[in-house]
Amino acid sequence: MKPERSHDVIIIGAGPAGLALATALARAGLKSRVVEQQPLAAIQNPKPDSREIALTHRARCILETLGHWQRVPAGEVSPLREARVSSGSSPFVLPFVPPFDATARGHEALGWLVPNVHLRAAAYAAAAAEPLVTWDTGRSVIGLQRDGQGATVLLADGGRVTAPIAVAADSRFSAVRRMAGIGAQMLDFGRIAIVARFEHSDDHRGVAHECFRYGNTLATLPLPGNLSSAVVTLKADEAPEWLALDDAAFGARVQAQLAGRLGSVRMTGQLHHYPLVAVYAHRFSSHRFALVGDAAVGMHPVTAHGYNFGLYGVEVLARELSRNFGDAALQAYAAEHRRVTRPIYEGTNAIVRLFTDDRLPAKLLRGALLRVARGLPPVREMVTRQLVGGAQTSSHSLRM
Ligand SMILES: Cc1cc2nc3c(=O)[nH]c(=O)nc-3n(C[C@H](O)[C@H](O)[C@H](O)COP(=O)(O)OP(=O)(O)OC[C@H]3O[C@@H](n4cnc5c(N)ncnc54)[C@H](O)[C@@H]3O)c2cc1C
């Protein structure tokens, strides 16, 4: 009789993508070992990071199937009813509203905003409830070896863990990706996103705004009640001056840039800031190895696809491994994930390049594009389809 193996998959990284994969594999009857460098307490009770994650219909469906959605406090979920895009001094505003078929399914929203801290806590709680998931927390991966028998990860404390397959979910700056000999296309925008919550006197009516101003961009995302999240992106060398502002001065600057929209503004949350670097791995799989989450595709946040893509990848990888455990499943996952993510990755980077270019020809093109897109409903329909999660909105491949 063959000895029972202790795990089928090693998952490196207990961020939201790694944790979602652990649950999805468990639902497919596969055992995983999650190796995370942070201590258990840090993933059980994650600290707020000011990120408000916009989720598509397809992502919500996956989160419901994994039992994450039900674990997020209901009062923390905000429907995104409309998104409006504007550029500099152009009078044209490009609106996006939910497509008819989404409304017909009872979802009168383009998507939903959920604080990252709640998504992370829910992802841990769901994985921790699965008997097929076991843990190595507070242990850092420093090496990866693969041979005909399996994959072994080497830990900083001298330990090692072996399984037939290893999956890295260790962030966009993934060290394990490099250990597997996989390179990545990295696009450093030289910009920083500063994120914080604020309270305002006027109703946001569930509308998000993306204003590509000249100098910096300002996005506002509707949260429960009269709260919104401000996402200011600007050149990295201009960030220290913004970060040195006290709450009143920061709020006054946001209010001035909103030009009366949302009324008076008062900052309510801590500021967090993130470097804007987009990453696309050259490959998503190799022998006995795969990449998921930001380690595979690290998106610029402007089109709000990062974690959505992470969830799509988890869904496909778990489905393929449950059907045909081995390298062929990893390759099938890699091909499908590339097909779904590559056009949006390239499109997002092109939008960011154009709409953060303040030279005159780019400014003129920015205004013209908004004007043209406004007059072309099929273009808006196509972009809206991406916002809600494309045609694939079912997570039937994950078991309840
Ligand atoms: C400002 C901002 C706004 C965003 N908005 C959106 C949005 O609206 N919609 C959306 O879909 N996405 C959004 N995102 C993207 C989203 O936050 C990420 O895609 C998601 O958090 C990535 O999760 P992950 O699990 O892949 O990686 P991470 O969260 O980076 O987790 C990686 C984990 O790996 C662990 N690790 C790293 N190295 C090792 C090692 N050597 N050994 C062991 N463990 C290791 C780390 O400790 C960490 O726990 C946004 C991002 C930012 C910055």
Short mmCIF file of C-alpha atoms and ligand atoms in Angstrom, two decimals:
data_model
loop_
_atom_site.label_atom_id
_atom_site.label_comp_id
_atom_site.label_asym_id
_atom_site.label_seq_id
_atom_site.Cartn_x
_atom_site.Cartn_y
_atom_site.Cartn_z
CA MET A 1 0.00 0.00 0.00
CA LYS A 2 1.27 3.49 -0.89
CA PRO A 3 2.02 5.64 2.20
CA GLU A 4 -0.45 8.51 2.55
CA ARG A 5 1.25 11.78 1.69
CA SER A 6 0.93 14.52 4.28
CA HIS A 7 0.20 17.34 1.82
CA ASP A 8 -0.60 17.66 -1.87
CA VAL A 9 0.37 21.30 -2.29
CA ILE A 10 2.66 23.71 -0.42
CA ILE A 11 1.30 27.26 -0.58
CA ILE A 12 3.92 29.94 0.09
CA GLY A 13 2.28 33.10 1.42
CA ALA A 14 -0.87 33.53 3.53
CA GLY A 15 -2.07 36.73 1.87
CA PRO A 16 -5.64 36.76 0.57
CA ALA A 17 -4.70 34.81 -2.58
CA GLY A 18 -2.76 32.04 -0.81
CA LEU A 19 -5.50 31.66 1.80
CA ALA A 20 -8.24 31.51 -0.84
CA LEU A 21 -6.28 28.82 -2.68
CA ALA A 22 -5.94 26.75 0.51
CA THR A 23 -9.73 26.76 0.98
CA ALA A 24 -10.44 26.08 -2.70
CA LEU A 25 -8.05 23.09 -2.72
CA ALA A 26 -9.56 21.74 0.50
CA ARG A 27 -13.01 21.92 -1.11
CA ALA A 28 -11.58 19.86 -3.96
CA GLY A 29 -10.30 17.26 -1.45
CA LEU A 30 -6.63 18.35 -1.69
CA LYS A 31 -4.41 18.87 1.35
CA SER A 32 -2.29 21.98 1.56
CA ARG A 33 0.46 23.26 3.83
CA VAL A 34 0.51 27.05 4.10
CA VAL A 35 3.96 28.53 4.81
CA GLU A 36 3.89 32.16 5.90
CA GLN A 37 6.71 34.34 7.21
CA GLN A 38 4.45 36.41 9.48
CA PRO A 39 3.37 35.10 12.89
CA LEU A 40 -0.06 33.46 13.15
CA ALA A 41 -1.51 36.43 15.10
CA ALA A 42 -0.76 38.78 12.19
CA ILE A 43 -2.82 36.76 9.70
CA GLN A 44 -5.57 35.92 12.21
CA ASN A 45 -6.07 39.59 13.11
CA PRO A 46 -4.70 41.61 10.20
CA LYS A 47 -4.06 45.31 10.74
CA PRO A 48 -6.09 47.88 8.75
CA ASP A 49 -4.20 49.00 5.63
CA SER A 50 -6.71 51.57 4.20
CA ARG A 51 -7.15 49.50 1.02
CA GLU A 52 -10.77 49.30 -0.10
CA ILE A 53 -11.01 46.44 -2.57
CA ALA A 54 -13.47 46.78 -5.47
CA LEU A 55 -14.78 43.33 -6.31
CA THR A 56 -16.46 42.18 -9.51
CA HIS A 57 -19.55 39.99 -9.77
CA ARG A 58 -17.39 37.00 -10.62
CA ALA A 59 -15.10 37.65 -7.63
CA ARG A 60 -18.10 37.93 -5.30
CA CYS A 61 -19.40 34.63 -6.58
CA ILE A 62 -16.05 32.96 -5.84
CA LEU A 63 -15.89 34.56 -2.39
CA GLU A 64 -19.41 33.31 -1.61
CA THR A 65 -18.50 29.80 -2.68
CA LEU A 66 -15.37 29.85 -0.51
CA GLY A 67 -17.35 31.17 2.49
CA HIS A 68 -15.39 34.43 2.66
CA TRP A 69 -18.24 36.75 1.70
CA GLN A 70 -20.45 35.48 4.53
CA ARG A 71 -17.66 36.23 7.03
CA VAL A 72 -17.36 39.92 6.10
CA PRO A 73 -19.58 42.06 8.39
CA ALA A 74 -22.58 43.10 6.24
CA GLY A 75 -22.24 46.77 7.22
CA GLU A 76 -18.72 46.85 5.72
CA VAL A 77 -19.81 46.05 2.15
CA SER A 78 -20.60 49.04 -0.10
CA PRO A 79 -22.27 48.73 -3.50
CA LEU A 80 -20.59 50.56 -6.35
CA ARG A 81 -23.53 51.89 -8.37
CA GLU A 82 -21.67 53.97 -10.91
CA ALA A 83 -18.10 54.94 -11.81
CA ARG A 84 -17.28 58.26 -13.48
CA VAL A 85 -14.01 59.11 -15.16
CA SER A 86 -12.80 62.64 -15.93
CA SER A 87 -9.55 64.17 -17.15
CA GLY A 88 -7.90 67.48 -16.24
CA SER A 89 -9.96 70.48 -17.29
CA SER A 90 -11.99 68.52 -19.89
CA PRO A 91 -15.74 69.01 -19.28
CA PHE A 92 -16.44 65.42 -20.39
CA VAL A 93 -17.21 62.84 -17.74
CA LEU A 94 -17.39 59.19 -18.78
CA PRO A 95 -20.02 57.29 -16.77
CA PHE A 96 -20.15 53.50 -16.30
CA VAL A 97 -23.35 51.92 -14.95
CA PRO A 98 -24.26 48.25 -14.32
CA PRO A 99 -25.11 46.36 -17.52
CA PHE A 100 -28.72 45.32 -18.01
CA ASP A 101 -28.14 41.59 -17.42
CA ALA A 102 -26.41 42.27 -14.08
CA THR A 103 -29.43 44.31 -12.98
CA ALA A 104 -31.72 41.53 -14.13
CA ARG A 105 -29.81 39.07 -11.89
CA GLY A 106 -30.68 41.31 -8.94
CA HIS A 107 -27.24 42.94 -8.70
CA GLU A 108 -27.89 46.61 -9.19
CA ALA A 109 -24.23 47.41 -8.75
CA LEU A 110 -21.14 47.46 -10.92
CA GLY A 111 -19.33 45.76 -8.05
CA TRP A 112 -18.76 46.04 -4.30
CA LEU A 113 -16.15 47.68 -2.10
CA VAL A 114 -14.88 45.73 0.89
CA PRO A 115 -12.04 46.80 3.23
CA ASN A 116 -8.99 44.64 2.62
CA VAL A 117 -8.63 44.02 6.36
CA HIS A 118 -12.01 42.22 6.40
CA LEU A 119 -11.22 40.23 3.26
CA ARG A 120 -7.97 39.06 4.80
CA ALA A 121 -9.58 38.13 8.14
CA ALA A 122 -12.38 36.26 6.32
CA ALA A 123 -9.86 34.43 4.12
CA TYR A 124 -7.94 33.24 7.18
CA ALA A 125 -11.09 32.19 9.08
CA ALA A 126 -12.37 30.16 6.10
CA ALA A 127 -9.02 28.39 5.56
CA ALA A 128 -8.59 27.74 9.30
CA ALA A 129 -11.98 25.98 9.34
CA GLU A 130 -10.77 23.42 6.75
CA PRO A 131 -9.24 20.25 8.29
CA LEU A 132 -7.24 19.66 5.07
CA VAL A 133 -5.27 22.91 5.58
CA THR A 134 -2.23 22.88 7.90
CA TRP A 135 0.09 25.70 8.82
CA ASP A 136 3.71 26.78 9.15
CA THR A 137 3.49 30.39 10.29
CA GLY A 138 6.38 32.60 11.36
CA ARG A 139 8.57 30.67 8.90
CA SER A 140 10.18 32.21 5.86
CA VAL A 141 10.92 30.36 2.61
CA ILE A 142 14.51 30.84 1.43
CA GLY A 143 14.90 28.09 -1.17
CA LEU A 144 13.00 25.86 -3.59
CA GLN A 145 14.09 22.50 -5.02
CA ARG A 146 12.22 20.29 -7.44
CA ASP A 147 12.87 16.82 -8.80
CA GLY A 148 10.95 13.83 -10.11
CA GLN A 149 9.54 13.15 -6.62
CA GLY A 150 8.21 16.55 -5.68
CA ALA A 151 8.89 20.12 -4.61
CA THR A 152 10.73 21.01 -1.40
CA VAL A 153 10.80 24.44 0.17
CA LEU A 154 13.71 25.32 2.44
CA LEU A 155 12.94 27.46 5.46
CA ALA A 156 15.11 30.13 7.08
CA ASP A 157 15.09 28.17 10.38
CA GLY A 158 16.62 25.13 8.67
CA GLY A 159 13.31 23.27 8.23
CA ARG A 160 11.98 21.90 4.96
CA VAL A 161 8.54 20.98 3.64
CA THR A 162 7.92 18.62 0.73
CA ALA A 163 4.84 17.99 -1.44
CA PRO A 164 4.17 17.02 -5.06
CA ILE A 165 3.47 20.67 -6.00
CA ALA A 166 4.44 24.11 -4.63
CA VAL A 167 2.49 27.31 -5.35
CA ALA A 168 3.95 30.75 -4.63
CA ALA A 169 1.52 33.46 -3.47
CA ASP A 170 4.25 35.60 -1.93
CA SER A 171 3.37 39.06 -3.36
CA ARG A 172 4.27 40.95 -6.53
CA PHE A 173 7.90 41.13 -5.39
CA SER A 174 7.90 37.33 -5.06
CA ALA A 175 11.28 35.91 -4.10
CA VAL A 176 10.04 32.35 -4.68
CA ARG A 177 9.20 33.20 -8.31
CA ARG A 178 12.87 33.99 -8.78
CA MET A 179 13.90 30.81 -6.89
CA ALA A 180 11.84 28.90 -9.48
CA GLY A 181 13.80 30.58 -12.28
CA ILE A 182 10.82 32.58 -13.51
CA GLY A 183 11.38 36.20 -14.47
CA ALA A 184 8.80 38.98 -14.59
CA GLN A 185 8.05 42.10 -16.56
CA MET A 186 8.09 44.96 -14.04
CA LEU A 187 6.80 48.42 -14.75
CA ASP A 188 7.71 50.96 -12.09
CA PHE A 189 5.48 54.00 -12.62
CA GLY A 190 7.67 56.10 -10.29
CA ARG A 191 4.47 57.01 -8.51
CA ILE A 192 2.94 56.45 -5.09
CA ALA A 193 -0.69 55.89 -4.08
CA ILE A 194 -1.73 57.54 -0.80
CA VAL A 195 -4.93 56.07 0.59
CA ALA A 196 -7.18 57.21 3.46
CA ARG A 197 -10.83 57.40 4.49
CA PHE A 198 -12.72 60.63 4.84
CA GLU A 199 -16.14 61.79 5.94
CA HIS A 200 -18.11 64.26 3.81
CA SER A 201 -21.26 66.30 4.23
CA ASP A 202 -22.96 65.32 0.93
CA ASP A 203 -24.23 61.89 -0.17
CA HIS A 204 -21.92 59.99 -2.57
CA ARG A 205 -24.93 58.02 -3.92
CA GLY A 206 -22.71 55.00 -4.48
CA VAL A 207 -20.70 56.74 -7.20
CA ALA A 208 -16.92 56.35 -7.56
CA HIS A 209 -14.93 59.07 -9.31
CA GLU A 210 -11.58 58.75 -11.03
CA CYS A 211 -10.24 62.23 -11.78
CA PHE A 212 -7.05 62.18 -13.83
CA ARG A 213 -6.04 65.68 -12.86
CA TYR A 214 -2.93 67.42 -14.15
CA GLY A 215 -0.18 66.73 -11.58
CA ASN A 216 -1.90 64.08 -9.47
CA THR A 217 -4.93 61.81 -9.81
CA LEU A 218 -7.69 61.59 -7.22
CA ALA A 219 -10.10 58.69 -6.97
CA THR A 220 -12.95 58.59 -4.48
CA LEU A 221 -14.61 55.31 -3.59
CA PRO A 222 -18.03 55.20 -1.87
CA LEU A 223 -18.08 53.50 1.54
CA PRO A 224 -20.91 53.02 4.08
CA GLY A 225 -22.84 56.16 5.05
CA ASN A 226 -21.09 59.43 4.32
CA LEU A 227 -17.66 57.89 4.18
CA SER A 228 -15.42 57.60 1.14
CA SER A 229 -11.89 56.50 0.46
CA ALA A 230 -9.50 58.95 -1.22
CA VAL A 231 -6.78 57.47 -3.42
CA VAL A 232 -4.26 60.13 -4.40
CA THR A 233 -1.57 59.06 -6.85
CA LEU A 234 1.37 61.31 -7.54
CA LYS A 235 5.04 61.29 -8.48
CA ALA A 236 7.10 59.57 -5.78
CA ASP A 237 9.22 62.68 -5.19
CA GLU A 238 6.09 64.72 -4.43
CA ALA A 239 4.73 62.19 -1.92
CA PRO A 240 6.77 63.28 1.16
CA GLU A 241 5.18 66.74 1.06
CA TRP A 242 1.65 65.24 0.99
CA LEU A 243 2.52 62.67 3.66
CA ALA A 244 3.81 65.41 5.99
CA LEU A 245 0.41 67.18 5.99
CA ASP A 246 -1.73 66.90 9.10
CA ASP A 247 -5.32 65.61 8.75
CA ALA A 248 -6.83 69.08 8.43
CA ALA A 249 -4.41 70.16 5.69
CA PHE A 250 -4.74 66.85 3.81
CA GLY A 251 -8.54 67.06 4.03
CA ALA A 252 -8.49 70.67 2.80
CA ARG A 253 -6.43 69.65 -0.21
CA VAL A 254 -8.78 66.76 -1.05
CA GLN A 255 -11.80 69.04 -0.63
CA ALA A 256 -10.25 71.66 -2.93
CA GLN A 257 -9.56 69.03 -5.60
CA LEU A 258 -13.13 67.74 -5.35
CA ALA A 259 -14.31 71.28 -6.22
CA GLY A 260 -17.50 71.12 -4.20
CA ARG A 261 -18.42 67.49 -4.97
CA LEU A 262 -19.20 65.67 -1.67
CA GLY A 263 -19.32 68.96 0.29
CA SER A 264 -17.03 69.52 3.26
CA VAL A 265 -14.38 66.91 3.98
CA ARG A 266 -12.84 65.57 7.20
CA MET A 267 -10.15 62.87 7.19
CA THR A 268 -11.08 59.97 9.50
CA GLY A 269 -8.56 57.21 8.93
CA GLN A 270 -4.83 56.65 8.95
CA LEU A 271 -2.91 57.38 5.72
CA HIS A 272 -1.19 54.44 4.04
CA HIS A 273 0.95 54.65 0.95
CA TYR A 274 2.04 52.13 -1.69
CA PRO A 275 4.61 52.23 -4.51
CA LEU A 276 2.96 51.71 -7.90
CA VAL A 277 4.73 48.86 -9.67
CA ALA A 278 2.94 46.57 -12.13
CA VAL A 279 4.31 43.05 -12.49
CA TYR A 280 3.58 40.28 -14.98
CA ALA A 281 5.39 36.95 -14.56
CA HIS A 282 6.95 35.53 -17.73
CA ARG A 283 5.28 32.21 -16.94
CA PHE A 284 2.65 31.19 -14.38
CA SER A 285 3.80 27.60 -14.08
CA SER A 286 6.80 25.33 -14.46
CA HIS A 287 7.62 21.78 -13.33
CA ARG A 288 5.68 21.09 -10.08
CA PHE A 289 5.28 24.82 -9.51
CA ALA A 290 2.77 27.63 -10.10
CA LEU A 291 2.29 31.30 -9.24
CA VAL A 292 -1.00 32.81 -8.02
CA GLY A 293 -2.18 36.24 -6.84
CA ASP A 294 0.11 39.22 -7.20
CA ALA A 295 3.09 36.87 -7.64
CA ALA A 296 1.58 36.04 -11.05
CA VAL A 297 -0.02 39.39 -11.95
CA GLY A 298 0.50 42.55 -9.88
CA MET A 299 -1.84 45.22 -11.21
CA HIS A 300 -1.82 49.01 -11.00
CA PRO A 301 -4.89 49.65 -8.79
CA VAL A 302 -6.59 52.13 -11.16
CA THR A 303 -8.77 49.46 -12.81
CA ALA A 304 -9.20 47.60 -9.48
CA HIS A 305 -8.35 44.14 -10.81
CA GLY A 306 -5.52 42.84 -8.57
CA TYR A 307 -7.37 40.65 -6.09
CA ASN A 308 -10.12 39.93 -8.59
CA PHE A 309 -7.48 38.34 -10.81
CA GLY A 310 -6.08 36.53 -7.77
CA LEU A 311 -9.50 34.96 -7.17
CA TYR A 312 -10.04 34.06 -10.83
CA GLY A 313 -6.65 32.32 -10.79
CA VAL A 314 -7.48 30.43 -7.59
CA GLU A 315 -10.74 29.22 -9.09
CA VAL A 316 -9.07 27.93 -12.25
CA LEU A 317 -6.03 26.39 -10.52
CA ALA A 318 -8.17 24.50 -7.99
CA ARG A 319 -10.50 23.29 -10.75
CA GLU A 320 -7.61 22.02 -12.92
CA LEU A 321 -5.77 20.33 -10.02
CA SER A 322 -8.95 18.59 -8.89
CA ARG A 323 -9.44 17.17 -12.41
CA ASN A 324 -5.94 16.09 -13.26
CA PHE A 325 -3.38 16.61 -10.46
CA GLY A 326 0.06 17.30 -11.99
CA ASP A 327 2.00 19.46 -14.43
CA ALA A 328 -0.71 19.32 -17.13
CA ALA A 329 -3.16 20.97 -14.72
CA LEU A 330 -0.61 23.68 -13.91
CA GLN A 331 -0.13 24.36 -17.63
CA ALA A 332 -3.87 24.52 -18.25
CA TYR A 333 -4.22 27.02 -15.41
CA ALA A 334 -1.33 29.12 -16.74
CA ALA A 335 -2.80 29.28 -20.25
CA GLU A 336 -6.27 30.29 -19.08
CA HIS A 337 -5.01 32.85 -16.57
CA ARG A 338 -2.78 34.47 -19.18
CA ARG A 339 -5.63 34.68 -21.68
CA VAL A 340 -7.91 36.36 -19.13
CA THR A 341 -5.39 38.73 -17.54
CA ARG A 342 -2.96 39.83 -20.26
CA PRO A 343 -5.25 42.17 -22.26
CA ILE A 344 -6.45 43.94 -19.11
CA TYR A 345 -2.92 44.19 -17.72
CA GLU A 346 -1.67 45.83 -20.93
CA GLY A 347 -4.78 48.00 -21.25
CA THR A 348 -4.49 49.23 -17.67
CA ASN A 349 -0.83 50.18 -18.12
CA ALA A 350 -1.63 52.03 -21.36
CA ILE A 351 -4.40 54.01 -19.60
CA VAL A 352 -2.08 54.90 -16.73
CA ARG A 353 0.69 56.02 -19.09
CA LEU A 354 -1.62 58.24 -21.12
CA PHE A 355 -3.68 59.69 -18.28
CA THR A 356 -0.65 60.57 -16.15
CA ASP A 357 1.17 62.24 -19.04
CA ASP A 358 0.70 65.99 -18.65
CA ARG A 359 2.36 67.04 -21.93
CA LEU A 360 0.05 68.95 -24.28
CA PRO A 361 -0.49 66.24 -26.95
CA ALA A 362 -1.38 63.70 -24.25
CA LYS A 363 -3.73 66.17 -22.54
CA LEU A 364 -5.55 66.72 -25.83
CA LEU A 365 -5.73 62.98 -26.51
CA ARG A 366 -7.05 62.31 -23.00
CA GLY A 367 -9.95 64.74 -23.49
CA ALA A 368 -10.64 63.43 -27.00
CA LEU A 369 -10.70 59.80 -25.82
CA LEU A 370 -13.25 60.53 -23.12
CA ARG A 371 -15.38 62.42 -25.63
CA VAL A 372 -15.23 59.60 -28.18
CA ALA A 373 -15.85 56.85 -25.62
CA ARG A 374 -18.84 58.78 -24.27
CA GLY A 375 -20.40 58.75 -27.72
CA LEU A 376 -19.68 55.03 -28.29
CA PRO A 377 -21.95 52.88 -26.10
CA PRO A 378 -20.33 49.58 -27.31
CA VAL A 379 -16.93 50.74 -25.98
CA ARG A 380 -18.43 51.62 -22.63
CA GLU A 381 -20.31 48.31 -22.60
CA MET A 382 -17.03 46.43 -23.23
CA VAL A 383 -15.23 48.24 -20.38
CA THR A 384 -18.22 47.71 -18.08
CA ARG A 385 -18.13 43.97 -18.80
CA GLN A 386 -14.55 43.93 -17.51
CA LEU A 387 -15.56 45.90 -14.42
CA VAL A 388 -18.22 43.37 -13.48
CA GLY A 389 -15.97 40.40 -14.22
CA GLY A 390 -16.46 39.46 -17.87
CA ALA A 391 -18.77 36.76 -19.11
CA GLN A 392 -17.60 34.16 -16.60
CA THR A 393 -19.57 34.90 -13.47
CA SER A 394 -20.02 31.43 -12.06
CA SER A 395 -17.74 29.60 -9.66
CA HIS A 396 -19.43 26.25 -10.24
CA SER A 397 -16.04 24.57 -10.35
CA LEU A 398 -15.48 25.16 -6.63
CA ARG A 399 -17.39 22.87 -4.32
CA MET A 400 -19.60 24.23 -1.55
C1 LIG B 1 -3.83 50.90 -2.88
C2 LIG B 1 -4.29 49.57 -3.42
C3 LIG B 1 -5.60 49.42 -3.83
C4 LIG B 1 -6.03 48.21 -4.36
N1 LIG B 1 -7.32 48.11 -4.79
C5 LIG B 1 -7.76 46.96 -5.33
C6 LIG B 1 -9.09 46.83 -5.82
O1 LIG B 1 -9.88 47.78 -5.75
N2 LIG B 1 -9.49 45.64 -6.36
C7 LIG B 1 -8.64 44.58 -6.44
O2 LIG B 1 -9.05 43.51 -6.93
N3 LIG B 1 -7.37 44.65 -5.98
C8 LIG B 1 -6.91 45.82 -5.44
N4 LIG B 1 -5.64 45.91 -4.97
C9 LIG B 1 -4.74 44.72 -5.10
C10 LIG B 1 -4.86 43.73 -3.93
O3 LIG B 1 -4.70 44.40 -2.70
C11 LIG B 1 -3.79 42.65 -4.13
O4 LIG B 1 -3.97 42.09 -5.41
C12 LIG B 1 -3.86 41.53 -3.11
O5 LIG B 1 -3.80 42.00 -1.80
C13 LIG B 1 -2.67 40.57 -3.33
O6 LIG B 1 -2.78 39.47 -2.47
P1 LIG B 1 -1.68 38.30 -2.48
O7 LIG B 1 -2.16 37.29 -1.52
O8 LIG B 1 -1.36 37.89 -3.86
O9 LIG B 1 -0.33 39.00 -1.96
P2 LIG B 1 0.04 39.67 -0.57
O10 LIG B 1 -1.15 40.25 0.09
O11 LIG B 1 1.19 40.58 -0.88
O12 LIG B 1 0.54 38.47 0.37
C14 LIG B 1 1.78 37.83 0.22
C15 LIG B 1 2.06 37.02 1.48
O13 LIG B 1 3.24 36.25 1.27
C16 LIG B 1 4.03 36.30 2.44
N5 LIG B 1 5.44 36.04 2.05
C17 LIG B 1 6.22 36.81 1.23
N6 LIG B 1 7.43 36.25 1.08
C18 LIG B 1 7.43 35.10 1.80
C19 LIG B 1 8.41 34.09 2.06
N7 LIG B 1 9.65 34.13 1.50
N8 LIG B 1 8.09 33.06 2.88
C20 LIG B 1 6.85 32.98 3.44
N9 LIG B 1 5.89 33.92 3.24
C21 LIG B 1 6.17 34.96 2.43
C22 LIG B 1 3.81 37.72 2.96
O14 LIG B 1 4.16 37.85 4.32
C23 LIG B 1 2.32 37.90 2.70
O15 LIG B 1 1.54 37.44 3.79
C24 LIG B 1 -5.14 47.11 -4.45
C25 LIG B 1 -3.82 47.26 -4.03
C26 LIG B 1 -3.39 48.49 -3.52
C27 LIG B 1 -1.97 48.62 -3.08
#
